[in-house]
Short mmCIF file of N, CA, C and O in Angstrom, two decimals:
data_model
loop_
_atom_site.label_atom_id
_atom_site.label_comp_id
_atom_site.label_asym_id
_atom_site.label_seq_id
_atom_site.Cartn_x
_atom_site.Cartn_y
_atom_site.Cartn_z
N MET S 1 14.99 32.10 -47.26
CA MET S 1 14.82 32.45 -45.81
C MET S 1 13.63 32.01 -44.99
O MET S 1 13.66 31.80 -44.02
N LEU S 2 12.71 31.72 -45.95
CA LEU S 2 11.40 31.10 -45.34
C LEU S 2 11.54 29.52 -44.98
O LEU S 2 11.13 29.07 -43.83
N ASP S 3 12.71 29.05 -45.58
CA ASP S 3 13.07 27.39 -45.23
C ASP S 3 13.69 27.55 -44.04
O ASP S 3 13.51 26.62 -43.18
N ARG S 4 14.29 28.32 -43.46
CA ARG S 4 15.28 28.33 -42.31
C ARG S 4 14.18 28.77 -41.23
O ARG S 4 14.41 28.01 -40.16
N GLU S 5 13.23 29.35 -41.27
CA GLU S 5 12.45 29.93 -40.14
C GLU S 5 11.28 28.52 -39.95
O GLU S 5 10.99 28.33 -38.83
N VAL S 6 10.97 28.02 -41.07
CA VAL S 6 10.08 26.67 -41.03
C VAL S 6 10.74 25.77 -40.23
O VAL S 6 10.27 25.14 -39.46
N LYS S 7 12.17 25.47 -40.49
CA LYS S 7 13.08 24.49 -40.02
C LYS S 7 13.27 24.57 -38.53
O LYS S 7 12.93 23.85 -37.65
N LYS S 8 12.97 25.87 -38.12
CA LYS S 8 13.22 26.19 -36.77
C LYS S 8 12.08 26.14 -35.87
O LYS S 8 11.99 25.74 -34.64
N ASN S 9 11.13 26.19 -36.33
CA ASN S 9 9.68 26.50 -35.51
C ASN S 9 8.95 25.25 -35.90
O ASN S 9 8.52 24.75 -36.63
N THR S 10 8.96 24.22 -34.74
CA THR S 10 8.35 22.85 -34.67
C THR S 10 6.64 23.02 -34.83
O THR S 10 6.20 21.83 -35.64
N ALA S 11 6.26 24.15 -34.40
CA ALA S 11 4.52 24.27 -34.67
C ALA S 11 4.43 24.35 -36.16
O ALA S 11 3.38 23.56 -36.45
N LEU S 12 5.13 25.10 -36.71
CA LEU S 12 4.78 25.22 -38.38
C LEU S 12 5.29 23.98 -38.91
O LEU S 12 4.67 23.41 -39.99
N LEU S 13 6.23 23.22 -38.60
CA LEU S 13 6.65 21.97 -39.24
C LEU S 13 5.51 21.06 -39.04
O LEU S 13 5.16 20.21 -39.93
N ALA S 14 4.85 20.92 -37.99
CA ALA S 14 3.84 20.04 -37.51
C ALA S 14 2.42 20.25 -38.37
O ALA S 14 1.78 19.44 -38.80
N MET S 15 2.05 21.85 -38.57
CA MET S 15 1.02 22.11 -39.52
C MET S 15 1.47 21.64 -40.99
O MET S 15 0.42 21.14 -41.63
N LEU S 16 2.65 21.59 -41.32
CA LEU S 16 3.03 21.24 -42.90
C LEU S 16 3.08 19.68 -42.82
O LEU S 16 3.24 19.28 -43.84
N GLY S 17 3.15 18.94 -41.65
CA GLY S 17 3.49 17.63 -41.75
C GLY S 17 4.84 17.14 -41.89
O GLY S 17 5.17 16.01 -42.01
N ASP S 18 5.84 17.94 -41.83
CA ASP S 18 7.04 17.82 -41.67
C ASP S 18 7.79 17.99 -40.41
O ASP S 18 8.86 18.01 -40.25
N GLU S 19 7.15 17.39 -39.40
CA GLU S 19 7.63 17.31 -38.14
C GLU S 19 8.98 16.37 -37.69
O GLU S 19 8.79 15.41 -38.24
N PRO S 20 9.64 17.00 -37.19
CA PRO S 20 10.88 16.29 -37.14
C PRO S 20 10.79 15.01 -36.06
O PRO S 20 9.80 15.09 -35.55
N LYS S 21 11.35 13.93 -36.50
CA LYS S 21 10.91 12.74 -35.62
C LYS S 21 11.75 12.68 -34.14
O LYS S 21 12.94 13.32 -34.01
N LYS S 22 11.03 12.46 -33.09
CA LYS S 22 11.40 12.40 -31.81
C LYS S 22 12.10 11.31 -31.44
O LYS S 22 11.44 10.10 -31.91
N GLU S 23 13.20 11.41 -30.73
CA GLU S 23 13.79 10.09 -30.27
C GLU S 23 13.27 9.60 -29.14
O GLU S 23 12.81 10.52 -28.25
N LYS S 24 13.01 8.34 -29.27
CA LYS S 24 12.29 7.61 -27.91
C LYS S 24 13.36 7.53 -26.88
O LYS S 24 14.48 7.27 -26.91
N LYS S 25 12.81 8.22 -25.61
CA LYS S 25 13.92 7.59 -24.73
C LYS S 25 13.76 6.43 -23.90
O LYS S 25 12.50 5.88 -23.88
N THR S 26 14.83 5.91 -23.65
CA THR S 26 14.57 4.47 -22.74
C THR S 26 14.83 4.72 -21.31
O THR S 26 15.56 5.55 -20.95
N VAL S 27 13.95 4.09 -20.96
CA VAL S 27 13.61 4.15 -19.29
C VAL S 27 13.85 2.89 -18.81
O VAL S 27 13.59 1.52 -19.19
N ALA S 28 14.82 2.81 -17.73
CA ALA S 28 15.22 1.68 -17.04
C ALA S 28 13.92 1.18 -16.39
O ALA S 28 13.23 1.64 -15.64
N PRO S 29 13.83 0.06 -16.48
CA PRO S 29 12.78 -0.78 -15.39
C PRO S 29 12.67 -0.39 -14.06
O PRO S 29 13.96 -0.54 -13.45
N LYS S 30 11.71 -0.41 -13.45
CA LYS S 30 11.67 -0.24 -11.82
C LYS S 30 12.14 -1.60 -11.39
O LYS S 30 11.60 -2.63 -11.52
N VAL S 31 12.98 -1.29 -10.26
CA VAL S 31 13.51 -2.30 -9.50
C VAL S 31 12.65 -2.83 -8.35
O VAL S 31 12.31 -1.61 -7.53
N GLN S 32 11.73 -3.79 -8.06
CA GLN S 32 11.09 -3.88 -6.95
C GLN S 32 11.97 -3.90 -5.68
O GLN S 32 12.97 -4.86 -5.83
N ARG S 33 11.74 -3.46 -4.63
CA ARG S 33 12.55 -3.62 -3.56
C ARG S 33 12.01 -4.54 -2.48
O ARG S 33 10.78 -4.52 -2.47
N ASP S 34 13.11 -5.27 -1.80
CA ASP S 34 12.38 -6.24 -1.09
C ASP S 34 12.96 -5.89 0.36
O ASP S 34 14.14 -5.59 0.84
N PRO S 35 11.92 -5.34 1.06
CA PRO S 35 12.38 -5.06 2.53
C PRO S 35 12.98 -5.94 3.49
O PRO S 35 13.47 -5.67 4.30
N ARG S 36 12.93 -7.26 3.11
CA ARG S 36 13.43 -8.49 3.96
C ARG S 36 15.07 -8.43 3.50
O ARG S 36 15.62 -8.50 4.72
N LYS S 37 15.42 -8.11 2.52
CA LYS S 37 16.74 -8.03 2.26
C LYS S 37 17.41 -6.68 2.56
O LYS S 37 18.46 -6.85 3.29
N GLU S 38 16.68 -5.52 2.67
CA GLU S 38 17.15 -4.46 2.98
C GLU S 38 17.39 -4.46 4.37
O GLU S 38 18.56 -3.72 4.99
N ASN S 39 16.55 -4.73 5.47
CA ASN S 39 16.39 -4.56 6.83
C ASN S 39 15.85 -5.54 7.36
O ASN S 39 14.70 -5.45 7.78
N PRO S 40 16.34 -6.94 7.51
CA PRO S 40 15.42 -7.89 7.84
C PRO S 40 14.89 -7.93 9.40
O PRO S 40 13.91 -8.36 9.69
N ARG S 41 15.67 -7.34 10.22
CA ARG S 41 15.08 -6.93 11.62
C ARG S 41 13.76 -6.17 11.65
O ARG S 41 12.96 -6.39 12.40
N SER S 42 14.02 -5.15 10.81
CA SER S 42 12.77 -3.97 10.84
C SER S 42 11.75 -4.83 10.30
O SER S 42 10.55 -4.52 10.90
N TYR S 43 11.79 -5.68 9.20
CA TYR S 43 10.81 -6.11 8.48
C TYR S 43 10.05 -7.18 9.27
O TYR S 43 8.85 -7.04 9.69
N GLU S 44 10.97 -7.78 10.12
CA GLU S 44 10.40 -8.87 11.29
C GLU S 44 9.37 -8.16 12.23
O GLU S 44 8.38 -8.80 12.94
N ARG S 45 10.15 -7.06 12.78
CA ARG S 45 9.59 -6.60 13.97
C ARG S 45 8.45 -5.77 13.56
O ARG S 45 7.29 -5.73 14.34
N ASN S 46 8.08 -5.25 12.40
CA ASN S 46 6.80 -4.34 11.89
C ASN S 46 5.94 -5.29 11.10
O ASN S 46 4.77 -5.22 11.16
N ARG S 47 6.21 -6.65 11.15
CA ARG S 47 5.42 -7.80 10.29
C ARG S 47 4.29 -8.07 11.31
O ARG S 47 3.31 -8.71 10.88
N GLY S 48 4.76 -8.27 12.62
CA GLY S 48 3.80 -8.82 13.47
C GLY S 48 4.40 -10.36 13.92
O GLY S 48 5.25 -10.41 13.59
N ARG S 49 3.59 -10.91 14.84
CA ARG S 49 4.10 -12.07 15.31
C ARG S 49 2.98 -13.28 14.84
O ARG S 49 2.00 -12.99 14.64
N GLY S 50 3.78 -14.37 14.78
CA GLY S 50 3.02 -15.76 14.57
C GLY S 50 2.38 -15.59 12.96
O GLY S 50 1.06 -15.85 12.92
N GLY S 51 2.87 -15.05 12.05
CA GLY S 51 2.31 -15.23 10.72
C GLY S 51 1.37 -14.04 10.58
O GLY S 51 0.44 -14.13 9.68
N THR S 52 1.37 -13.15 11.18
CA THR S 52 0.36 -11.97 11.08
C THR S 52 1.07 -10.75 10.03
O THR S 52 2.47 -10.84 9.91
N LYS S 53 0.09 -9.79 9.60
CA LYS S 53 0.60 -8.99 8.82
C LYS S 53 0.08 -7.57 9.23
O LYS S 53 -1.31 -7.70 9.80
N PRO S 54 0.49 -6.52 9.17
CA PRO S 54 -0.37 -5.28 9.68
C PRO S 54 -1.25 -4.80 8.78
O PRO S 54 -0.98 -4.97 7.63
N MET S 55 -2.43 -4.68 9.18
CA MET S 55 -3.49 -4.12 8.61
C MET S 55 -4.19 -3.01 9.31
O MET S 55 -4.14 -2.89 10.41
N SER S 56 -4.88 -2.08 8.67
CA SER S 56 -5.31 -0.85 9.16
C SER S 56 -7.05 -1.07 9.06
O SER S 56 -7.65 -1.37 7.91
N TYR S 57 -7.62 -0.74 10.12
CA TYR S 57 -9.16 -0.85 10.17
C TYR S 57 -9.64 0.59 11.35
O TYR S 57 -9.01 0.89 11.79
N TYR S 58 -10.78 0.86 10.85
CA TYR S 58 -10.89 2.54 11.43
C TYR S 58 -12.36 1.95 12.54
O TYR S 58 -13.07 1.00 12.17
N LEU S 59 -11.87 2.08 13.83
CA LEU S 59 -12.99 1.96 14.72
C LEU S 59 -13.37 3.06 15.31
O LEU S 59 -12.65 4.11 15.60
N PRO S 60 -14.66 3.26 16.06
CA PRO S 60 -15.35 4.53 16.67
C PRO S 60 -14.27 4.52 17.96
O PRO S 60 -13.78 3.68 18.48
N ASP S 61 -14.50 5.71 18.10
CA ASP S 61 -13.80 6.20 19.69
C ASP S 61 -13.89 5.40 20.97
O ASP S 61 -13.38 5.02 21.56
N ASN S 62 -15.37 5.22 20.73
CA ASN S 62 -15.87 4.43 22.20
C ASN S 62 -15.44 2.95 22.23
O ASN S 62 -15.00 2.38 23.11
N ILE S 63 -15.32 2.21 20.91
CA ILE S 63 -14.64 0.86 20.86
C ILE S 63 -13.22 1.08 21.20
O ILE S 63 -12.75 0.07 21.97
N ILE S 64 -12.57 2.11 20.81
CA ILE S 64 -11.12 2.20 21.11
C ILE S 64 -10.82 2.27 22.42
O ILE S 64 -10.18 1.77 23.19
N LYS S 65 -11.72 3.27 23.30
CA LYS S 65 -11.64 3.31 24.85
C LYS S 65 -11.88 2.07 25.25
O LYS S 65 -11.14 1.72 26.47
N LEU S 66 -12.81 1.29 25.06
CA LEU S 66 -13.10 0.01 25.62
C LEU S 66 -11.97 -1.21 25.54
O LEU S 66 -11.76 -1.74 26.31
N LEU S 67 -11.34 -0.90 24.18
CA LEU S 67 -10.41 -1.91 23.96
C LEU S 67 -9.02 -1.35 25.00
O LEU S 67 -8.49 -2.27 25.40
N ASN S 68 -9.07 -0.17 25.30
CA ASN S 68 -7.79 0.14 26.15
C ASN S 68 -8.19 -0.16 27.62
O ASN S 68 -7.04 -0.83 28.13
N VAL S 69 -9.35 -0.34 28.12
CA VAL S 69 -9.52 -0.72 29.37
C VAL S 69 -9.42 -1.90 29.45
O VAL S 69 -8.76 -2.55 30.70
N LYS S 70 -10.23 -2.81 28.39
CA LYS S 70 -10.04 -4.33 28.54
C LYS S 70 -8.46 -4.64 28.47
O LYS S 70 -8.03 -5.62 29.12
N ALA S 71 -7.68 -3.99 27.69
CA ALA S 71 -6.31 -4.47 27.40
C ALA S 71 -5.79 -4.35 28.84
O ALA S 71 -4.87 -5.13 29.09
N ALA S 72 -5.75 -3.13 29.56
CA ALA S 72 -5.06 -2.98 30.68
C ALA S 72 -5.39 -4.10 31.77
O ALA S 72 -4.81 -4.08 32.60
N GLN S 73 -6.79 -4.12 31.77
CA GLN S 73 -7.16 -5.21 32.80
C GLN S 73 -6.82 -6.50 32.37
O GLN S 73 -6.31 -7.34 33.58
N GLU S 74 -6.85 -6.99 31.51
CA GLU S 74 -6.10 -8.49 30.92
C GLU S 74 -4.79 -8.64 30.70
O GLU S 74 -4.28 -9.75 30.41
N GLY S 75 -4.06 -7.55 30.35
CA GLY S 75 -2.79 -7.48 30.25
C GLY S 75 -2.56 -7.98 28.86
O GLY S 75 -1.40 -8.78 28.74
N LYS S 76 -3.29 -7.64 27.74
CA LYS S 76 -3.18 -7.96 26.64
C LYS S 76 -3.05 -6.79 25.64
O LYS S 76 -3.44 -5.63 25.92
N THR S 77 -2.63 -6.91 24.24
CA THR S 77 -2.65 -6.08 23.46
C THR S 77 -3.91 -5.76 22.76
O THR S 77 -4.77 -6.76 22.98
N LYS S 78 -4.06 -4.51 22.24
CA LYS S 78 -5.46 -4.49 21.66
C LYS S 78 -5.51 -5.36 20.50
O LYS S 78 -6.83 -5.61 20.12
N SER S 79 -4.62 -5.59 19.85
CA SER S 79 -4.67 -6.46 18.63
C SER S 79 -4.83 -7.70 18.85
O SER S 79 -5.85 -8.43 18.23
N GLU S 80 -4.35 -8.23 20.16
CA GLU S 80 -4.75 -9.56 20.55
C GLU S 80 -6.27 -9.87 20.76
O GLU S 80 -7.19 -10.81 20.63
N LEU S 81 -6.84 -8.65 21.53
CA LEU S 81 -8.38 -8.70 22.01
C LEU S 81 -9.39 -8.28 20.51
O LEU S 81 -10.04 -9.36 20.53
N VAL S 82 -8.77 -7.80 19.84
CA VAL S 82 -9.65 -7.80 18.27
C VAL S 82 -9.54 -8.97 17.66
O VAL S 82 -10.67 -9.36 17.26
N LEU S 83 -8.38 -9.75 17.54
CA LEU S 83 -8.17 -10.94 17.02
C LEU S 83 -8.95 -12.03 17.82
O LEU S 83 -9.73 -12.69 17.17
N GLU S 84 -9.11 -11.92 19.13
CA GLU S 84 -9.89 -13.02 19.77
C GLU S 84 -11.34 -12.52 19.32
O GLU S 84 -12.23 -13.81 19.38
N GLY S 85 -11.74 -11.49 19.42
CA GLY S 85 -13.41 -11.20 19.28
C GLY S 85 -13.51 -11.65 17.84
O GLY S 85 -14.78 -12.11 17.76
N LEU S 86 -12.63 -11.27 16.94
CA LEU S 86 -13.25 -11.68 15.39
C LEU S 86 -13.42 -13.23 15.41
O LEU S 86 -14.06 -13.72 14.75
N GLN S 87 -12.13 -13.99 16.07
CA GLN S 87 -12.50 -15.27 15.99
C GLN S 87 -13.79 -16.04 16.60
O GLN S 87 -14.30 -16.64 16.41
N TYR S 88 -13.99 -15.12 17.59
CA TYR S 88 -15.57 -15.75 18.37
C TYR S 88 -16.23 -15.42 17.44
O TYR S 88 -17.33 -16.36 17.36
N VAL S 89 -16.48 -14.29 16.91
CA VAL S 89 -17.88 -14.06 16.25
C VAL S 89 -18.03 -14.83 15.03
O VAL S 89 -18.81 -15.39 14.58
N LEU S 90 -16.70 -15.01 14.38
CA LEU S 90 -16.72 -15.87 13.02
C LEU S 90 -17.02 -17.17 13.52
O LEU S 90 -17.73 -18.01 12.75
N ARG S 91 -16.51 -17.68 14.33
CA ARG S 91 -16.80 -19.01 15.01
C ARG S 91 -18.39 -19.35 15.21
O ARG S 91 -18.79 -20.26 14.70
N GLU S 92 -19.10 -18.41 16.03
CA GLU S 92 -20.26 -18.54 16.16
C GLU S 92 -21.41 -18.42 14.92
O GLU S 92 -22.24 -18.86 14.73
N GLU S 93 -20.88 -17.54 13.92
CA GLU S 93 -21.60 -17.54 12.64
C GLU S 93 -21.67 -18.79 11.76
O GLU S 93 -22.61 -19.33 11.49
N LEU S 94 -20.43 -19.17 11.91
CA LEU S 94 -20.17 -20.71 11.14
C LEU S 94 -21.20 -21.55 11.78
O LEU S 94 -21.66 -22.52 11.20
N LYS S 95 -21.13 -21.80 13.09
CA LYS S 95 -22.10 -22.81 13.92
C LYS S 95 -23.26 -22.46 13.63
O LYS S 95 -24.17 -23.29 13.50
N ALA S 96 -23.75 -21.31 13.51
CA ALA S 96 -25.25 -20.86 13.32
C ALA S 96 -25.55 -21.15 11.75
O ALA S 96 -26.84 -21.77 11.74
N LYS S 97 -24.57 -21.36 11.05
CA LYS S 97 -25.08 -21.54 9.52
C LYS S 97 -25.15 -23.18 9.29
O LYS S 97 -25.89 -23.63 8.53
N GLU S 98 -24.01 -23.92 9.95
CA GLU S 98 -24.22 -25.21 9.81
C GLU S 98 -25.22 -25.79 10.60
O GLU S 98 -25.58 -27.03 9.96
N GLY S 99 -25.61 -25.41 11.86
CA GLY S 99 -26.75 -26.34 12.46
C GLY S 99 -27.76 -25.26 12.99
O GLY S 99 -28.92 -24.97 13.02
#
């Protein structure tokens, strides 16, 4: 009678060292999705233009307001303005370091 109760109770079996062996579950490997194959038009639309890719940066509200005004005046996107500004600053820094 004691044998029957011990066999059913896994906690008692673990204490006695006779824990039943657990079968290992096999898990299928994760498949990497390729958005280019799933929806190529959407991928290209969200990817950006001219070899660019989307990235997120946080800017203060006053800079965003200035970007909106400047973009409206020049007929450019905020992304184009930020890119031009970064290129200018980086170019000037490289010139200052070189000479």
